[in-house]
Short mmCIF file of C-alpha atoms in Angstrom, two decimals:
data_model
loop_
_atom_site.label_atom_id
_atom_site.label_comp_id
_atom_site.label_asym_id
_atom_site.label_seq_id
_atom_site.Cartn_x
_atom_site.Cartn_y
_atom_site.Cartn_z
CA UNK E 283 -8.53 7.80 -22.48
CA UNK E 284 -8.98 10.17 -19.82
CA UNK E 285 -6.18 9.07 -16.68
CA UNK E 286 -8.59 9.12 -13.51
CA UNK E 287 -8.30 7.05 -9.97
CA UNK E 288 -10.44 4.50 -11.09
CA UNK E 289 -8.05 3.91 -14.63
CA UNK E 290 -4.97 4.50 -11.86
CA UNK E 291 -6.47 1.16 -9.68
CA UNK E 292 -7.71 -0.83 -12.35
CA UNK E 293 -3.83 -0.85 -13.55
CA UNK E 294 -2.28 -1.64 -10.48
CA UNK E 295 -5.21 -4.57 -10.61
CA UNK E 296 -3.96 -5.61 -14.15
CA UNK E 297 -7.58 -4.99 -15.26
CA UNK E 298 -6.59 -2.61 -18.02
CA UNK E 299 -6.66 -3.51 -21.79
CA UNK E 300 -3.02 -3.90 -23.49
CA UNK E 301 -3.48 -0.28 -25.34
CA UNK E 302 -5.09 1.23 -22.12
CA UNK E 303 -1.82 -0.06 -20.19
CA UNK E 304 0.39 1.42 -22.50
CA UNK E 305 -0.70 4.73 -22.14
CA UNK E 306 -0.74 4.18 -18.30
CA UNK E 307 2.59 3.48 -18.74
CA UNK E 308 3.41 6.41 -20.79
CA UNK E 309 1.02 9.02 -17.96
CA UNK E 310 3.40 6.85 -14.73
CA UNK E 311 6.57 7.96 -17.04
CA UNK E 312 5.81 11.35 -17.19
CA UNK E 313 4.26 12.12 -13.76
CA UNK E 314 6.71 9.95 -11.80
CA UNK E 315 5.43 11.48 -8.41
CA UNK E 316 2.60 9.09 -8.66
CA UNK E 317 4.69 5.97 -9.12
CA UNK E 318 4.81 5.85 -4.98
CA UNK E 319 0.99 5.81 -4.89
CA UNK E 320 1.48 3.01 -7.09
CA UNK E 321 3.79 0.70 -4.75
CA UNK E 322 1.22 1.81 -1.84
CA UNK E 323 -1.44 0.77 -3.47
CA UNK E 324 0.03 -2.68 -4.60
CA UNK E 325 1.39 -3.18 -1.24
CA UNK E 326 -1.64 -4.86 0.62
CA UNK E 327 0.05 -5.50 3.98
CA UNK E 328 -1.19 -5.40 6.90
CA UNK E 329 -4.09 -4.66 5.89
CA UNK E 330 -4.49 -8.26 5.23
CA UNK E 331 -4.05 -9.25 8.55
CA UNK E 332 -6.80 -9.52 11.08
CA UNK E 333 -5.30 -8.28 14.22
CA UNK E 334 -7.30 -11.40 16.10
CA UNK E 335 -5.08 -13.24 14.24
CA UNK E 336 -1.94 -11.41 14.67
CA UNK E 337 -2.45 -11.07 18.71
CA UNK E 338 -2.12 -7.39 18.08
CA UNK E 339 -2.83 -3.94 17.25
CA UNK E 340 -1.94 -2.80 13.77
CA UNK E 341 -0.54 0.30 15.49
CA UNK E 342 1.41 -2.65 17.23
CA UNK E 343 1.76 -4.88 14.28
CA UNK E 344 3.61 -1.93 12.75
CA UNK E 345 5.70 -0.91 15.00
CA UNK E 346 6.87 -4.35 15.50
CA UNK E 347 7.40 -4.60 19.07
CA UNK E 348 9.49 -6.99 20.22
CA UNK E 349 7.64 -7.69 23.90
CA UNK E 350 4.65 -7.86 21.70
CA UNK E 351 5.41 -10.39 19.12
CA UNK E 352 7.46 -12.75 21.25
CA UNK E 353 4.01 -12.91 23.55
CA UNK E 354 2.31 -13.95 20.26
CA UNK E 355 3.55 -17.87 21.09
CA UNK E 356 6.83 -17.90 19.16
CA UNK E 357 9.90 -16.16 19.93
CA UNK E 358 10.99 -13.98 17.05
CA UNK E 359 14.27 -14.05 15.85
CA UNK E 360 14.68 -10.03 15.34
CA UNK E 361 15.73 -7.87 18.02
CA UNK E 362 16.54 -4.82 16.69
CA UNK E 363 13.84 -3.13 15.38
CA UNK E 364 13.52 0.37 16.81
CA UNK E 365 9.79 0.24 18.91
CA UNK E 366 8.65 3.56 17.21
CA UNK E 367 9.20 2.37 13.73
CA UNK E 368 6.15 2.83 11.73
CA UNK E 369 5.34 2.90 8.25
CA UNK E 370 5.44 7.07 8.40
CA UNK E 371 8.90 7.09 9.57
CA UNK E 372 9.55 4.78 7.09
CA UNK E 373 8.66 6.48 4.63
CA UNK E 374 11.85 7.36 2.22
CA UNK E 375 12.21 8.54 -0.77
CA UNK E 376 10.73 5.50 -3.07
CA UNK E 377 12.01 6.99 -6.76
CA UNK E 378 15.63 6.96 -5.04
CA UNK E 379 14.76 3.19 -3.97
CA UNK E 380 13.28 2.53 -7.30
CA UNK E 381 16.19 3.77 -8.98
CA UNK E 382 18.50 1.82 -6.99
CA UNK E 383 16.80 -1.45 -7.39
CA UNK E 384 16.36 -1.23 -11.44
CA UNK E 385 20.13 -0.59 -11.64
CA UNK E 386 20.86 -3.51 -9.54
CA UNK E 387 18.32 -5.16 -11.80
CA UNK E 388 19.94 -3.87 -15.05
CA UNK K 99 -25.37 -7.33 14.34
CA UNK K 100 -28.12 -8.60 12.04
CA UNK K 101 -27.54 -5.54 9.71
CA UNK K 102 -24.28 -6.54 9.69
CA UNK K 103 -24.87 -9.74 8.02
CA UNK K 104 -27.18 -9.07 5.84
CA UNK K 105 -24.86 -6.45 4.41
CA UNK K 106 -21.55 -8.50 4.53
CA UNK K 107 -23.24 -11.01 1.78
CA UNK K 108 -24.01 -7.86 -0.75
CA UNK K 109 -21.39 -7.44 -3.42
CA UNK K 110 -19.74 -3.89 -3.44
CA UNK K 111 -22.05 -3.04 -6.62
CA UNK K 112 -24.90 -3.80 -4.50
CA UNK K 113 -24.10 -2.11 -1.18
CA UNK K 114 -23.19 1.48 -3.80
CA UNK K 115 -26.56 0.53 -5.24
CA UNK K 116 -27.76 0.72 -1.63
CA UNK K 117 -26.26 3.96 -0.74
CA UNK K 118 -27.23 5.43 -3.51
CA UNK K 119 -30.67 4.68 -3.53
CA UNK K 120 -30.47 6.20 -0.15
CA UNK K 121 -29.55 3.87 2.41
CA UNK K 122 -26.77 5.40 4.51
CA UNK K 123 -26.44 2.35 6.90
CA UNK K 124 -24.64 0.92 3.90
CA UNK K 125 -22.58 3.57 3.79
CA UNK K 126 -21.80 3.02 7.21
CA UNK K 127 -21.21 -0.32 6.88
CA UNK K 128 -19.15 0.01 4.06
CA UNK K 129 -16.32 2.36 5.93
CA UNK K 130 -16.86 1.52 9.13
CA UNK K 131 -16.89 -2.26 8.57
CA UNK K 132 -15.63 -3.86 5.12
CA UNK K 133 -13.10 -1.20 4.51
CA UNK K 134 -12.12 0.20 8.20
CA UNK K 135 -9.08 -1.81 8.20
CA UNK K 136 -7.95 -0.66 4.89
CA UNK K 137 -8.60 3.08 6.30
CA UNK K 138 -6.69 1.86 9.56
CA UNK K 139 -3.66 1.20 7.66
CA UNK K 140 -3.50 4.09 5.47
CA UNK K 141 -3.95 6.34 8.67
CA UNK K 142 -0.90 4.67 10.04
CA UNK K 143 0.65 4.67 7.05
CA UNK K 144 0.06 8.75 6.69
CA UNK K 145 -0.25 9.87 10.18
CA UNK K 146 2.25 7.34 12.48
CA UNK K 147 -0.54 6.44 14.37
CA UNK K 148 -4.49 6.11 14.25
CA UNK K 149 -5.28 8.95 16.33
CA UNK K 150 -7.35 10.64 13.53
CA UNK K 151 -8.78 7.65 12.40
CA UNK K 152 -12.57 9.35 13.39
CA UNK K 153 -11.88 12.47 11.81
CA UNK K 154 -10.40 10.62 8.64
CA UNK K 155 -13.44 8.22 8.33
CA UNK K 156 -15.90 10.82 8.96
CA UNK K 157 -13.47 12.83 6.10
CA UNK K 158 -14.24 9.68 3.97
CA UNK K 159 -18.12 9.42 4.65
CA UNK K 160 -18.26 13.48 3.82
CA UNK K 161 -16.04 12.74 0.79
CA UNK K 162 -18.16 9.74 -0.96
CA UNK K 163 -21.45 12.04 -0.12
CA UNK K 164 -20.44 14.36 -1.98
CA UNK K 165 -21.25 18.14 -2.05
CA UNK K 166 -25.24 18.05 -2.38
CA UNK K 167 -25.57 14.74 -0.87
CA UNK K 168 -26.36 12.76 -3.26
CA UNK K 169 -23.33 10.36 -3.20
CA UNK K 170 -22.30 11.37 -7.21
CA UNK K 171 -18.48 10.28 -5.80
CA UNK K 172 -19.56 6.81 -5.40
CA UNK K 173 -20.91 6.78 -9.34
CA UNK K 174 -17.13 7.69 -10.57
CA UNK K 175 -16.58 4.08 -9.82
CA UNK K 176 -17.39 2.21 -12.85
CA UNK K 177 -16.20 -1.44 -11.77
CA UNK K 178 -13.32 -1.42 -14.26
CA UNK K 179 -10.61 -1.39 -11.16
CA UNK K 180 -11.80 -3.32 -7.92
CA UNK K 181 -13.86 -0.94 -5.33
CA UNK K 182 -11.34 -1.80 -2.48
CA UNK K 183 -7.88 -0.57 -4.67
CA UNK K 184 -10.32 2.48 -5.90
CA UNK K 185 -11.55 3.31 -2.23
CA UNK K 186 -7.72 2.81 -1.21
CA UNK K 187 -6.82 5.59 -4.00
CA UNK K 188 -9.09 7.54 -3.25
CA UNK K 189 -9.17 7.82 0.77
CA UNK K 190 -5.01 7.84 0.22
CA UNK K 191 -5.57 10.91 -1.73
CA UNK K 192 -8.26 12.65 0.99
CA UNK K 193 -5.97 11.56 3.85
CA UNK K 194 -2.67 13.48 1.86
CA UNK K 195 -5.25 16.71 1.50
CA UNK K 196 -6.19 16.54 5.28
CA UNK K 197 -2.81 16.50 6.72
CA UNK K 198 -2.69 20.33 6.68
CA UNK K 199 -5.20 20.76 8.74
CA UNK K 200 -4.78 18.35 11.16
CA UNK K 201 -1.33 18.35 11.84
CA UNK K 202 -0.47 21.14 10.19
CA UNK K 203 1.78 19.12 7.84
CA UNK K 204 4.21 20.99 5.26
CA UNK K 205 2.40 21.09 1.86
CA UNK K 206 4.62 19.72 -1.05
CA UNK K 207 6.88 17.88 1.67
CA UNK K 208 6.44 14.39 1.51
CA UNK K 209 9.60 12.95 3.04
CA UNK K 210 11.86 13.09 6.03
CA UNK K 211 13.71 16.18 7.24
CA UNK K 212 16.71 14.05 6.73
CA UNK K 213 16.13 15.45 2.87
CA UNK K 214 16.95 19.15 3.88
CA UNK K 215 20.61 17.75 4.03
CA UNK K 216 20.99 16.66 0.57
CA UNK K 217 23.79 18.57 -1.17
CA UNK K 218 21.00 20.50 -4.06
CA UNK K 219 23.44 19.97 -6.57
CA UNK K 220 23.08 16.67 -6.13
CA UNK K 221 19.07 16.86 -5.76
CA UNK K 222 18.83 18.72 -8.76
CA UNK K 223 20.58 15.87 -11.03
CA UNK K 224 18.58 13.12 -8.80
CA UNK K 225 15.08 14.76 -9.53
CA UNK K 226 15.54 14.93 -13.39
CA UNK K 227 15.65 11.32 -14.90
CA UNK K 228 14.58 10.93 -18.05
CA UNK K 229 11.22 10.10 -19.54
CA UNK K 230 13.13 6.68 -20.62
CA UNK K 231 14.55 5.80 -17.10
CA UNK K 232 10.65 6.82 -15.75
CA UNK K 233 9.57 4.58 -18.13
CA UNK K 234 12.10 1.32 -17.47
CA UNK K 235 10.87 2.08 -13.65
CA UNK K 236 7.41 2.09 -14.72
CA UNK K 237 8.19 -1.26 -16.24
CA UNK K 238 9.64 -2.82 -12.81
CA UNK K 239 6.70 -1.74 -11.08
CA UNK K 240 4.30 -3.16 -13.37
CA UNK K 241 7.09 -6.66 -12.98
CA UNK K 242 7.06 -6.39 -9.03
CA UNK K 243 3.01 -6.99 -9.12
CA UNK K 244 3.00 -9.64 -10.90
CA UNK K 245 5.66 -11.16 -8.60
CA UNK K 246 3.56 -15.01 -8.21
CA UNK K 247 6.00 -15.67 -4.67
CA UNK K 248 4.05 -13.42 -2.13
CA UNK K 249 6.78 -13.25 0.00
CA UNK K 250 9.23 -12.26 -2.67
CA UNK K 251 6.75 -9.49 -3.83
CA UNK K 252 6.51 -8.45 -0.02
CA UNK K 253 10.26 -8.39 0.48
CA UNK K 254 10.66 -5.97 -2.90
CA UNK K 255 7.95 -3.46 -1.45
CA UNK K 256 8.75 -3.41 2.03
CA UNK K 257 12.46 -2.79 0.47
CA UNK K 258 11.34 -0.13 -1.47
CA UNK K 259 9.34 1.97 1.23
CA UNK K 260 12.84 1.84 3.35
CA UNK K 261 12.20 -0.98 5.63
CA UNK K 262 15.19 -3.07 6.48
CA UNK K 263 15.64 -6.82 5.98
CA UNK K 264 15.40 -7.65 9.84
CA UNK K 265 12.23 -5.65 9.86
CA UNK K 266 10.81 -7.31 6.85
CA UNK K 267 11.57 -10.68 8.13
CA UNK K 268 9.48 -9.76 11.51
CA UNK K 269 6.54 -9.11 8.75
CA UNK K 270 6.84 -11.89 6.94
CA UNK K 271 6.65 -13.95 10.21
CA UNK K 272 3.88 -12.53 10.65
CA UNK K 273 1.91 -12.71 7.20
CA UNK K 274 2.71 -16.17 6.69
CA UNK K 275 1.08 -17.02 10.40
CA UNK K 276 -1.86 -14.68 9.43
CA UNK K 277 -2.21 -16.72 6.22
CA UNK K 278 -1.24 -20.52 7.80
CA UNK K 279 1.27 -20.59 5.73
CA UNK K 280 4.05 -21.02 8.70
CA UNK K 281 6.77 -24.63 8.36
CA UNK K 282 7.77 -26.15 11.37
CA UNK K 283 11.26 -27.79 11.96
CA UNK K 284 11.64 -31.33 12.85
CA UNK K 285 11.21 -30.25 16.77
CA UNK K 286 7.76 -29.36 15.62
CA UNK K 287 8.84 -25.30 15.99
CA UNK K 288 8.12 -22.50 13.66
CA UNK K 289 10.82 -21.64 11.09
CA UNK K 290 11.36 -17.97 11.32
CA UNK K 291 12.51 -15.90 8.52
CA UNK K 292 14.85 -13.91 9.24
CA UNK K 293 17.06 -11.16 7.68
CA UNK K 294 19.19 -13.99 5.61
CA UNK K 295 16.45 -15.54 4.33
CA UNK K 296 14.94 -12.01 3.52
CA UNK K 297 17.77 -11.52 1.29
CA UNK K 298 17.49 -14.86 -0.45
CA UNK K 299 14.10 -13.91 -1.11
CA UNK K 300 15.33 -10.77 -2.34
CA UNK K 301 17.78 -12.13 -4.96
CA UNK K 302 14.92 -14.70 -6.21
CA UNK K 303 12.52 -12.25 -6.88
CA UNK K 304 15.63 -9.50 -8.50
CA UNK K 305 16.62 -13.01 -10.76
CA UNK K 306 12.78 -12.72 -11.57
CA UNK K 307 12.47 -9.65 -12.47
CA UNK K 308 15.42 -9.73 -14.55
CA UNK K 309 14.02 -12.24 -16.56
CA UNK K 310 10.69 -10.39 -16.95
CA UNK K 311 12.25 -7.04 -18.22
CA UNK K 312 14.57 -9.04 -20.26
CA UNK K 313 17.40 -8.68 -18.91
CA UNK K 314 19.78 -11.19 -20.07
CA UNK K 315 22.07 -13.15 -17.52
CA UNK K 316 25.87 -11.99 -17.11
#
């Protein structure tokens, strides 16, 4: 089986065959860089969120503005979240994350 | 606006057959409209903000076109994975390319600066786990989506792209009002998660996982 984008989404779907998931598995364990593809890719916030819903701007939903969410008809409990935080900045090093949370696992 | 509608009823098979028989206003609607959000987000996500959001979409529209036009991109999908996670994988990928030349991003350098100050003995030992350890990691991944609690699966993957439990508690908030999903106290006010309850989720959803890699209890 030939490891393409579509075979690459169809896994993190769980549409894959038992035998095609294996060797998805065994492709992921060898070319480990695109394991943080995977966790984007099964990570489906905010994009679930309408921002009509939300009372705000993604670019606003994401940095998690405090002025802005407490406007939203609730006060929110959290206060210190840094106003430029965005997904980018958050961006870390997600094998070293990984690695930390399958020894706490194991 | 009557376009619109019409087109929001076609499957995703349809609207490809569409643009492929030649109708571009499908393939309009299908980046501009059904999928802009998803392009939103991954702009953010890759660029800290959505000022290239045009050029990106425009980058996408170009992409799925293909080189003589005839949209042959679009007939790499085969329907075995959804269209959205496909389009997401692919436009994540075009996005990545594209960040050279329009912010000039370092090639190869995916991270922080911060990771210039990591002691390269150190690096060099982190970087080379072995097939085995890829493999158990591969495993967790594969655990963490098919976490049933959505909150618990939100809490592992906001964890693992670096976000802390106070910030992940102002997401949850937010999810679970996007999704009605909010509980109100006796006083008839919203119950807020916060960074406590972020970590119980946490520990549910590590007792989880434990179970579904097989890890026995201590």
């Amino acid at each position: 089986m030939i490891i393409n984008d579509e075979i690459l989404a169809a896994y993190v779907d769980g549409m894959l065959s038992p035998s095609q998931t294996e060797e998805v598995r065994r492709y992921l364990a060898s070319h480990p860089q695109e394991m943080e593809q995977m966790v984007m890719l099964m990570d489906n916030f905010p994009r679930e969120i309408k921002e009509e819903e939300s009372g705000m701007s993604q670019a606003t939903l994401c940095n998690l503005q405090n002025s802005s969410i407490a406007s939203s008809g609730a006060a929110f409990v959290v206060k210190n979240i840094s106003p430029a935080t965005t997904p980018k900045e958050h961006k870390v090093d997600i094998q070293t994350n990984l690695t930390h949370l399958l020894k706490e696992i194991i | 606006m009557r376009k619109q509608n019409t087109y929001d009823s076609l499957s995703e098979r349809d609207l490809i057959d569409a643009i492929l028989s030649g109708n571009e206003e499908a393939a309009i609607y299908l980046i501009y409209n059904r999928y802009y959000r998803d392009l939103r987000y991954l702009c953010l996500d890759i660029y800290g903000s959505h000022i290239y959001i045009d050029e990106l979409c425009q980058e996408v529209y170009i992409h799925l076109k293909g080189k003589n036009g005839d949209w042959h991109p679009l007939t790499t999908w085969f329907g075995i994975s959804t269209f959205r996670t496909w389009l997401n994988r692919t436009a994540r990928n075009l996005f990545l390319q594209k960040r050279a030349s329009l912010i000039g991003f370092r090639e190869n350098k995916l991270y922080s600066d911060e990771e210039d100050d990591v002691d390269p003995v150190e690096n060099v030992v982190a970087d080379q786990p072995t097939l085995e350890e890829n493999l158990q990691k591969v495993l967790l991944l594969e655990a963490i989506n098919k976490l049933d609690n959505p909150d618990q699966k939100l809490v592992i993957l906001k964890e693992l792209q670096g976000y802390s439990h106070e910030e992940i508690a102002a997401i949850l908030n937010l999810v679970r009002r996007a999704e009605n999903r909010i509980k109100l106290n006796k006083e008839g006010k919203e119950i807020l998660a916060d960074a406590a309850a972020v970590d119980v989720l946490k520990q549910r959803a590590v007792a989880y996982l434990k179970e579904a890699l097989g890890v026995k209890r201590k």
